Short mmCIF file of C-alpha atoms in Angstrom, two decimals:
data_model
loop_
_atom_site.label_atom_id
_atom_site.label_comp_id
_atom_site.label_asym_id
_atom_site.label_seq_id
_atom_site.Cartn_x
_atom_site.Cartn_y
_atom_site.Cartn_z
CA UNK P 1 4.58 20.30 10.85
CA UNK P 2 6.55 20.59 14.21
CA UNK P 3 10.01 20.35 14.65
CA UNK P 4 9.53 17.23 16.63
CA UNK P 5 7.56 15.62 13.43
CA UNK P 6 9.61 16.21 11.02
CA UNK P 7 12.46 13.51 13.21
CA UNK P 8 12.57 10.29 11.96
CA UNK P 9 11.30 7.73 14.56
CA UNK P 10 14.92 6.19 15.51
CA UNK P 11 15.96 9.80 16.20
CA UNK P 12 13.87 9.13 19.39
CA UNK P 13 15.95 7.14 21.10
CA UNK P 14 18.44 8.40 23.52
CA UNK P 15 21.80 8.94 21.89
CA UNK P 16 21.08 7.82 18.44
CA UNK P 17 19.97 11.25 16.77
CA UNK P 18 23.89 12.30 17.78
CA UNK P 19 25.68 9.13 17.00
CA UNK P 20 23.84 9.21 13.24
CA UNK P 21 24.82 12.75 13.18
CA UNK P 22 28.59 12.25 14.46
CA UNK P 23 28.70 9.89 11.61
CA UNK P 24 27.63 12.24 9.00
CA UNK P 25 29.80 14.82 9.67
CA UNK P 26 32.74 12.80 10.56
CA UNK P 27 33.12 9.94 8.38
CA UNK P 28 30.24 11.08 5.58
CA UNK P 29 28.27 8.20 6.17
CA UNK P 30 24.21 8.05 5.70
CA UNK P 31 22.88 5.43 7.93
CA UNK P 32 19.59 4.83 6.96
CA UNK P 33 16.20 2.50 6.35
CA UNK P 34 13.24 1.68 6.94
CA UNK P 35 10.42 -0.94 7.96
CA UNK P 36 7.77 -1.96 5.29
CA UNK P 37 4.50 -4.46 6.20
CA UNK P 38 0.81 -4.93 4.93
CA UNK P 39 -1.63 -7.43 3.81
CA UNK P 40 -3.67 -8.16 0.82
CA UNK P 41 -6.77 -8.95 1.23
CA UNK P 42 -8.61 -11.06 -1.81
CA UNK P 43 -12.32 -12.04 -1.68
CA UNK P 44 -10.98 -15.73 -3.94
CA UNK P 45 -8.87 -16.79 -1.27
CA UNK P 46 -6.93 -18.95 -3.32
CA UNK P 47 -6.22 -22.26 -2.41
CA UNK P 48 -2.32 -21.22 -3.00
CA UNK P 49 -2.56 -17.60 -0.91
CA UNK P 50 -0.75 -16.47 -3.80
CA UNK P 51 -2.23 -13.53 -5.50
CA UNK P 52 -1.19 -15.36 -9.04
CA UNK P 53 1.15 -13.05 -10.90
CA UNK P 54 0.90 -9.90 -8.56
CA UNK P 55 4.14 -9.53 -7.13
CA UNK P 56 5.62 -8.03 -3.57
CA UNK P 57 2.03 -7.69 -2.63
CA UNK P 58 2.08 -11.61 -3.68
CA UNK P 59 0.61 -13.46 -0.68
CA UNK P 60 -3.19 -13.44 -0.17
CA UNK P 61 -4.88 -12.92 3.20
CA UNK P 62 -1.99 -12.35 5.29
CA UNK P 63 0.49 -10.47 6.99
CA UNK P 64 3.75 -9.83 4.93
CA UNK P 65 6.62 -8.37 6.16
CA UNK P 66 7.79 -7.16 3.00
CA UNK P 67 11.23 -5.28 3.47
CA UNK P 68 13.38 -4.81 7.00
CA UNK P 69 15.72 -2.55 4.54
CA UNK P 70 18.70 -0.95 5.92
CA UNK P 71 21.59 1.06 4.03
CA UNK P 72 25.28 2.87 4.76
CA UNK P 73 26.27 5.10 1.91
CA UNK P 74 28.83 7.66 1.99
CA UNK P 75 29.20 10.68 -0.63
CA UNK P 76 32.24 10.88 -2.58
CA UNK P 77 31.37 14.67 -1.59
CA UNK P 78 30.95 15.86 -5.61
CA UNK P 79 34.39 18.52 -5.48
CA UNK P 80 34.62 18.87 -8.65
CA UNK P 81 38.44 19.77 -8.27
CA UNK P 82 39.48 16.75 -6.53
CA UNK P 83 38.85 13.13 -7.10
CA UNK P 84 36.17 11.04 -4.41
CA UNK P 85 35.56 7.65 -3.24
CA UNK P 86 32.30 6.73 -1.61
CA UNK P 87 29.65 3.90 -2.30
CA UNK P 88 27.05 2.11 -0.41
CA UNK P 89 25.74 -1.27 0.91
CA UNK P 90 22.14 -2.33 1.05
CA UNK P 91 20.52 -4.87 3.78
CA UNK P 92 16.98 -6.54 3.56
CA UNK P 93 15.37 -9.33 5.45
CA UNK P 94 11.77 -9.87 4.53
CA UNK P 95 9.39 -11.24 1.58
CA UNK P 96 10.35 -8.49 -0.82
CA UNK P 97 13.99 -10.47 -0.08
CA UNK P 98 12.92 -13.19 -2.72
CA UNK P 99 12.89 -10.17 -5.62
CA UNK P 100 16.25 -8.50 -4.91
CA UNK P 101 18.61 -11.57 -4.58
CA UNK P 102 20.67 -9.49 -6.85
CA UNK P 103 23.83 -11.51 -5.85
CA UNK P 104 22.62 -14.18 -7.94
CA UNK P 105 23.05 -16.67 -5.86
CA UNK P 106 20.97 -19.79 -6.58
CA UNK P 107 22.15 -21.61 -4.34
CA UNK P 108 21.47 -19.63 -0.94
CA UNK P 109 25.26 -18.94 -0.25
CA UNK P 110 25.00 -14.71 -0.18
CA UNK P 111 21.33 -14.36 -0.10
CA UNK P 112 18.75 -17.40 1.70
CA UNK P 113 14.75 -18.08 2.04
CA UNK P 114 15.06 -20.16 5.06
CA UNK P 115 11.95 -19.31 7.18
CA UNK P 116 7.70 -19.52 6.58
CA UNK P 117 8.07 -21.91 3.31
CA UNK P 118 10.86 -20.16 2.05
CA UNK P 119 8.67 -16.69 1.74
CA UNK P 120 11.40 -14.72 4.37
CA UNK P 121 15.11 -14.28 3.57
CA UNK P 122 18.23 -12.15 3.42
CA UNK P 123 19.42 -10.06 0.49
CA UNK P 124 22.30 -7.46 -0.54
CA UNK P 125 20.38 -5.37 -3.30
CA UNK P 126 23.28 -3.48 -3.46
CA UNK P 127 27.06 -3.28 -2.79
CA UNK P 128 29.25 -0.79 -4.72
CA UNK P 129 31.92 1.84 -5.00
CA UNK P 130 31.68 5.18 -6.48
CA UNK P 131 34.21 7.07 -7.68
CA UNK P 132 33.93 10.73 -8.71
CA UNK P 133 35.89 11.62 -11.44
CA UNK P 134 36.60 15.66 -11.50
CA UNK P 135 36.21 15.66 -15.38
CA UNK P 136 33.71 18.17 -16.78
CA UNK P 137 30.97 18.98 -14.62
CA UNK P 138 32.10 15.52 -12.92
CA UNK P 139 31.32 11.85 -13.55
CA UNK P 140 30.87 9.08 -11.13
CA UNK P 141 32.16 5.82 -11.92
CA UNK P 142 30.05 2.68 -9.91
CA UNK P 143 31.28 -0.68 -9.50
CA UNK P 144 29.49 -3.65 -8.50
CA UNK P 145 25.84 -4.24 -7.83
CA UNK P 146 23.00 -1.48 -8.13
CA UNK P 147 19.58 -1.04 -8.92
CA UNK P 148 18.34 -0.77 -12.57
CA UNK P 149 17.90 2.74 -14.25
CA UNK P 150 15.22 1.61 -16.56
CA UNK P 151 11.74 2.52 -16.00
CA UNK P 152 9.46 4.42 -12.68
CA UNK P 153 8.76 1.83 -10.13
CA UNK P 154 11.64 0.07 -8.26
CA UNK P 155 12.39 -2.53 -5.20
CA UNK P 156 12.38 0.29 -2.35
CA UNK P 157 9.54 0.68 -0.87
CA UNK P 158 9.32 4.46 0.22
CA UNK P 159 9.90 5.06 -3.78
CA UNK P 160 6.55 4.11 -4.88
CA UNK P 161 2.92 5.17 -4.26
CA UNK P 162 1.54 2.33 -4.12
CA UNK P 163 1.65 -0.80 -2.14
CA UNK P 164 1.52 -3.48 -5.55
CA UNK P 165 3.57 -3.05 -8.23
CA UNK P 166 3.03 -3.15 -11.98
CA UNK P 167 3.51 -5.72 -14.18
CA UNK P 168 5.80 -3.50 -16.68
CA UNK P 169 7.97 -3.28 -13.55
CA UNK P 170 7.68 -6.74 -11.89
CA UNK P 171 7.91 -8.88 -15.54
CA UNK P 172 9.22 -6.15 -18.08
CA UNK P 173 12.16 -4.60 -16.61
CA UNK P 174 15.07 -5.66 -14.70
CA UNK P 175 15.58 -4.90 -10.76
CA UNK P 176 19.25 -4.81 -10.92
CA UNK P 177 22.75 -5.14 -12.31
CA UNK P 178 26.36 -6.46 -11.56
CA UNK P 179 28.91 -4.37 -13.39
CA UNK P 180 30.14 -1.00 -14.24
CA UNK P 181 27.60 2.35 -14.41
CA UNK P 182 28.67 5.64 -15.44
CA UNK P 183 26.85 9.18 -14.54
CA UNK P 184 27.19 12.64 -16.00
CA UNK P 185 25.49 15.35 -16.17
CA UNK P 186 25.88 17.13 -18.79
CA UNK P 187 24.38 20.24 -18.22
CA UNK P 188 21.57 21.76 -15.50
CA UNK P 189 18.80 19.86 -17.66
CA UNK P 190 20.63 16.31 -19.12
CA UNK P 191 21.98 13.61 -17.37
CA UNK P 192 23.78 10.69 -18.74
CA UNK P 193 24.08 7.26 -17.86
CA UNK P 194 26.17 4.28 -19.66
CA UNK P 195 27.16 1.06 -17.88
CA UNK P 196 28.34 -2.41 -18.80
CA UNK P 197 26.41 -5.48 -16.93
CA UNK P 198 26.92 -8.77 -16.85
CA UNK P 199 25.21 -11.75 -14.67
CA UNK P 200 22.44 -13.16 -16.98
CA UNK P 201 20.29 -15.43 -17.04
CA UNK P 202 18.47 -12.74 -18.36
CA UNK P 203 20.78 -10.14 -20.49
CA UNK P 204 22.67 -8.94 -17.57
CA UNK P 205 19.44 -8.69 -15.45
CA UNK P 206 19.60 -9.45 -11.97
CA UNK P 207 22.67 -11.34 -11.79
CA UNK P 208 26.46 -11.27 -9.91
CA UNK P 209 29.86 -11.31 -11.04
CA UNK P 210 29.67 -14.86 -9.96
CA UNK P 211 27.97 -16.11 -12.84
CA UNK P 212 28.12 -15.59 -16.40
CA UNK P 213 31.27 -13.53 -17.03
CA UNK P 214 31.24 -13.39 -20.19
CA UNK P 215 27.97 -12.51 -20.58
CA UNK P 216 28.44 -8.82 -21.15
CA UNK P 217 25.54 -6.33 -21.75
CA UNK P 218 24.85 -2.75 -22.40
CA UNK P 219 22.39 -0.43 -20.00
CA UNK P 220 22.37 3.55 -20.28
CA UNK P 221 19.92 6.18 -21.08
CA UNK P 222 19.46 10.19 -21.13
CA UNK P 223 17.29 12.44 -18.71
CA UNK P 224 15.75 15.29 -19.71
CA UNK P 225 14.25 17.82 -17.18
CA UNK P 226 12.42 20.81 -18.47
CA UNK P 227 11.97 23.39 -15.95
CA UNK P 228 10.07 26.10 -17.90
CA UNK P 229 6.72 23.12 -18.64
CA UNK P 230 7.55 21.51 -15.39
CA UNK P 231 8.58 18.17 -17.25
CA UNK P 232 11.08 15.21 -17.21
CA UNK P 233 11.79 12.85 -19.85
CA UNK P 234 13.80 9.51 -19.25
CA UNK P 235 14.74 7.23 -21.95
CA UNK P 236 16.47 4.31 -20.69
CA UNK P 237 17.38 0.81 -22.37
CA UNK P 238 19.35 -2.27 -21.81
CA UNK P 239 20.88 -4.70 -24.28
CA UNK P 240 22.67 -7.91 -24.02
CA UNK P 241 22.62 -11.93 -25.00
CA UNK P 242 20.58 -14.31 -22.86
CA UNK P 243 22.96 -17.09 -22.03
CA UNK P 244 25.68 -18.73 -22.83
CA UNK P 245 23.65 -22.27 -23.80
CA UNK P 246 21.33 -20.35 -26.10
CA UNK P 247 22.12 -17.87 -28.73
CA UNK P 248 19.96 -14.86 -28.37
CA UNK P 249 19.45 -11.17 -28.15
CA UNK P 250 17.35 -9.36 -25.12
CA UNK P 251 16.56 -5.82 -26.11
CA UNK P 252 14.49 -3.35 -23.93
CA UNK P 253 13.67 0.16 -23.86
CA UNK P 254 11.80 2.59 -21.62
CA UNK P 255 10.17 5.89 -21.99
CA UNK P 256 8.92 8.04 -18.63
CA UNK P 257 7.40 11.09 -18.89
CA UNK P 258 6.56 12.99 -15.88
CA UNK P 259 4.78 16.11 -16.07
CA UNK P 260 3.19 18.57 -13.61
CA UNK P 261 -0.42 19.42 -14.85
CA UNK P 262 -1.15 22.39 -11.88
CA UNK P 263 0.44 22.73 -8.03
CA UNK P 264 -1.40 19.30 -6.83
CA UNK P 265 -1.62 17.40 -10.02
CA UNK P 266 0.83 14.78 -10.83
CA UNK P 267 1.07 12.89 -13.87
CA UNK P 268 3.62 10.03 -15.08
CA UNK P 269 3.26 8.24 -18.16
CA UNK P 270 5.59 5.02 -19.40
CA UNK P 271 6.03 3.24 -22.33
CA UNK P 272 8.22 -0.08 -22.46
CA UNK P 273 8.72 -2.71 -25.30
CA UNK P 274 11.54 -5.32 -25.24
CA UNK P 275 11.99 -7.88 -27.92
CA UNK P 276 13.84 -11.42 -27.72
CA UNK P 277 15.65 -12.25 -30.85
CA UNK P 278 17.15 -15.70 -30.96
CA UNK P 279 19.46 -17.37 -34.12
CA UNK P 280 19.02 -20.81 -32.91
CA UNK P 281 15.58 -21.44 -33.41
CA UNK P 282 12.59 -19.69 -35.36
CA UNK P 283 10.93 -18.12 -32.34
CA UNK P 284 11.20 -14.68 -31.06
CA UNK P 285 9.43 -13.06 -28.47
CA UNK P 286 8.10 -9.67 -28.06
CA UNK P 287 6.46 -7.98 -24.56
CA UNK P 288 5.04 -4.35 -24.16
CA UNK P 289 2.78 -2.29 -22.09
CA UNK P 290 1.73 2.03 -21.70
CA UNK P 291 1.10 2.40 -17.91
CA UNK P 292 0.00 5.82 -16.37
CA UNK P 293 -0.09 7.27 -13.06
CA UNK P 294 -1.86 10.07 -11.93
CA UNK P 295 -1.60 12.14 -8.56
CA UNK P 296 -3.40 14.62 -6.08
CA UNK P 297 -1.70 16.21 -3.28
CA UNK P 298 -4.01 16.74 -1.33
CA UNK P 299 -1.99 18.27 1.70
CA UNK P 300 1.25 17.64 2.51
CA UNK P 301 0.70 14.63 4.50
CA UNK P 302 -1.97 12.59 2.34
CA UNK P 303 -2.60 12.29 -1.22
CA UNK P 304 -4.62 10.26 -3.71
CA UNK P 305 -3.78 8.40 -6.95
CA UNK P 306 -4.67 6.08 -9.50
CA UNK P 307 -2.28 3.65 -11.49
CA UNK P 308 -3.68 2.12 -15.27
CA UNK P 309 -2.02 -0.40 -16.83
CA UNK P 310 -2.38 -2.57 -19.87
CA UNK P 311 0.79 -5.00 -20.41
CA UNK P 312 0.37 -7.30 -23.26
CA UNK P 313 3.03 -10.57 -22.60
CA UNK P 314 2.91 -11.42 -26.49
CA UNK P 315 4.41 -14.60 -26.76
CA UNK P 316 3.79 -15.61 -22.91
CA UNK P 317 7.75 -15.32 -22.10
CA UNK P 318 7.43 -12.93 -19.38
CA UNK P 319 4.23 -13.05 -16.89
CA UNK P 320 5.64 -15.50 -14.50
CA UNK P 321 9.38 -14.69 -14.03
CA UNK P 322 10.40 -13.53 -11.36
CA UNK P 323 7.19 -14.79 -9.02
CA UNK P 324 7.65 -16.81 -5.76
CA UNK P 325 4.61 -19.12 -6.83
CA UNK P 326 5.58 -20.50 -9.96
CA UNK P 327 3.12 -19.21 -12.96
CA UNK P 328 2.60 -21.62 -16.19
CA UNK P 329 4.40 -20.36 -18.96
CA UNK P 330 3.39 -20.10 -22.74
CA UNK P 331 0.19 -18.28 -22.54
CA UNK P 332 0.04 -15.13 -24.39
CA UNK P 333 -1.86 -12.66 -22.77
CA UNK P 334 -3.33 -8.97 -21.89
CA UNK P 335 -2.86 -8.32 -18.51
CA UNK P 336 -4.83 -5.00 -17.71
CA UNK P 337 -4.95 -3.63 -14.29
CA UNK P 338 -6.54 -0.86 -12.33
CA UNK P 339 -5.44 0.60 -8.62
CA UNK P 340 -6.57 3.46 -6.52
CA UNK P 341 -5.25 4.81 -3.10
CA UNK P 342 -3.71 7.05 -0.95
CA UNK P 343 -0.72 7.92 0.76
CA UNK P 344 -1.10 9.25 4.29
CA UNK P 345 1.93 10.40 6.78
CA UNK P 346 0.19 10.62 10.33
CA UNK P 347 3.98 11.76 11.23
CA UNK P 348 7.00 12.47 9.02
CA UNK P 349 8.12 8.98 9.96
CA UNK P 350 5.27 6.52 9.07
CA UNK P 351 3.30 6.42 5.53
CA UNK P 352 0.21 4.38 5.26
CA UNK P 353 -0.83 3.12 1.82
CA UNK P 354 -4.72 1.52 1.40
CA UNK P 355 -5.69 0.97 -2.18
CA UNK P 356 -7.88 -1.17 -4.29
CA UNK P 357 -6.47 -3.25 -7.58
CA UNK P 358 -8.72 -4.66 -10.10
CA UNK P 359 -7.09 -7.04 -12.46
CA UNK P 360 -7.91 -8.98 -15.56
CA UNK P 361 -6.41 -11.44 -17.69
CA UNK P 362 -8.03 -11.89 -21.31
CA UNK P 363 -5.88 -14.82 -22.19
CA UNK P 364 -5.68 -17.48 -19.53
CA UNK P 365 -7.20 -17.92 -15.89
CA UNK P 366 -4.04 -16.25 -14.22
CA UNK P 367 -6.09 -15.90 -11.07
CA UNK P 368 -7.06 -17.87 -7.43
CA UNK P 369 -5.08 -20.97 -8.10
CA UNK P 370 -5.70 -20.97 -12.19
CA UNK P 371 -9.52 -20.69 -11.95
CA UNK P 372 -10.03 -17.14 -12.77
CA UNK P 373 -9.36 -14.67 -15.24
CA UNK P 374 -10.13 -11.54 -12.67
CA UNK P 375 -8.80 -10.69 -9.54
CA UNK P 376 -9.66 -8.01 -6.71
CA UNK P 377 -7.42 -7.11 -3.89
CA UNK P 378 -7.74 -4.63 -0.95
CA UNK P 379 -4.50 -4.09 0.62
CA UNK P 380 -2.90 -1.51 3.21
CA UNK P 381 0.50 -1.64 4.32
CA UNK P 382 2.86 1.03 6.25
CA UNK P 383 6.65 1.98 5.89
CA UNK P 384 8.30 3.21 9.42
CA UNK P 385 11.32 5.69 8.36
CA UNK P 386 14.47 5.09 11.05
#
């Protein structure tokens, strides 16, 4: 690819490729982001134009602009003699807003859904300090809000393959945290991670030190990379109590297992189960799901891939929350779903994503307005790199 390619597409401008570098160099600042749109098309048209429980890719038969996202981060520059301060502050305005309101803010004072029936808004995904710590092979201390280490799939767009996400991400894992995260790495091959959240409504998930102080949970997890059978291992979990009106414990963990199978062959297989234990009352509540994902590079600028996933919501707790359209709780279900597509970089600054999702529910009509138990989509979006 030529020099000129590989330049992301703000870079073009007169004057901004130096200032961005100035930055870096001066101050150790990353100023960075990018633009994410598409559309799903479904064959139902639903009377709603809400894809039922599919999230981000959520509105049926029209545009979405899903994340304006934009980001400053500096480095607290890793000298493992001498102590660091960095951290980093995330901006989006778009649909995907709704899903990372990880101020929790319910009433609209940080984060707002003012514009197209509330489907726009504002969000801060993130906002915190880290501190490097020269102990050992140095630790890094963050403090405030950051996305979740649990599981594959997350809220930035350029991070996933595919337009949709799955359910294990959208219903079985948490998008973010308010608190305190530790990393370490303890050797070439294990990482570490430990951090106390708080901000429930659900165990710490998704919430702001301006609720729920005392709501304290646990997150943390080991990675394991394996150079010699080109493999990585994460195990990740979260614990913590639900809220302060209702006794209970949330428990989750994860499992993510990527391995290389040859030079173009990509495969990434997950495992998730979380259980709901409350003392108040009899009922508990279970959720689970194995999703793989398998990869072909192709060439370097397009590649093909398929996503399976069965999720089984067992007590009908968790297909529903978070969703823009609100879903009817209390069914229990298996959610199964099927996508293929491709990944294609025309330049080094613009990724186009078609695909095709097949999904089924076996336990209630989930689908086009409640009438259906299967669902198609067809969707394409794009991501723009600045």
């Amino acid at each position: 690819m030529a020099l000129e390619d590989q330049r992301e597409l703000l870079d073009f401008l007169p004057g901004f490729a130096a200032t961005r570098s100035d930055l870096n160099q001066n101050q150790g600042l990353t100023i960075d982001g990018w633009l994410n749109a598409g559309v799903a098309y479904n064959p139902d048209d639903p009377n709603d134009n809400f894809n039922g429980p599919v999230g981000f890719s959520d509105r049926a038969n029209e545009f979405q602009l899903n994340q304006l996202y934009l980001y400053v981060e500096r480095d607290p520059e890793n000298k493992l003699e001498q102590w660091g301060l960095g951290g980093r502050l995330d901006f989006i305005f778009g649909s995907d807003a709704f899903y990372t309101r990880s101020m929790g803010d319910l009433s609209d004072h940080w984060d707002s859904h003012i514009l197209h029936q509330r489907i726009y808004g504002i969000a801060f995904p993130q906002a915190y300090l880290d501190i490097f710590a020269p102990i050992g092979h140095g630790l890094h201390i963050q403090i405030g809000e950051f996305y979740t280490v649990v599981g594959n799939e997350t809220v930035t767009a350029p991070d996933n393959f595919f337009y949709s996400r799955s359910y294990t991400m959208q219903f079985a894992e948490p998008f973010s945290h308010t608190g305190l995260l530790l990393r370490y790495q303890l050797s070439d091959h294990i990482d570490l991670t430990a951090g106390a959240v708080t901000g429930s409504p659900f165990a710490g998930w998704d919430g702001s030190f301006q609720h729920h102080l005392d709501n304290w949970g646990f997150v943390g997890g080991v990675n394991l990379s394996l150079p010699q059978t080109d493999t990585s291992i994460a195990m990740t979990g979260t614990h913590g109590s639900l809220t302060d009106s209702e006794e209970a414990d949330v428990n989750l963990y994860s499992i993510v297992i990527k391995q290389d199978l040859a030079e173009n062959w990509h495969l990434t297989l997950q495992h998730d189960y979380g259980w709901l234990d409350r003392t108040s009352a009899s009922h508990k509540a279970e959720w689970y799901s194995v999703l793989g994902n398998l990869n072909y590079d192709i060439r370097d600028d397009l590649g093909l891939g398929i996503r399976l996933e069965w999720f089984r919501d067992d007590d009908g707790e968790r297909v529903g929350f978070p969703a823009r359209q609100p879903v009817e709780f209390g069914h229990a279900a298996h959610y199964y779903a099927a996508t293929f597509g491709a990944n294609w970089k025309p330049k080094a600054w613009i990724t186009v994503r078609p695909s095709i999702r097949y999904d089924i529910s076996d336990g209630w009509k989930a689908f086009d307005s409640g009438t259906s138990k299967r669902q198609l989509l067809l969707s394409t979006d794009f991501i723009l790199n600045f």
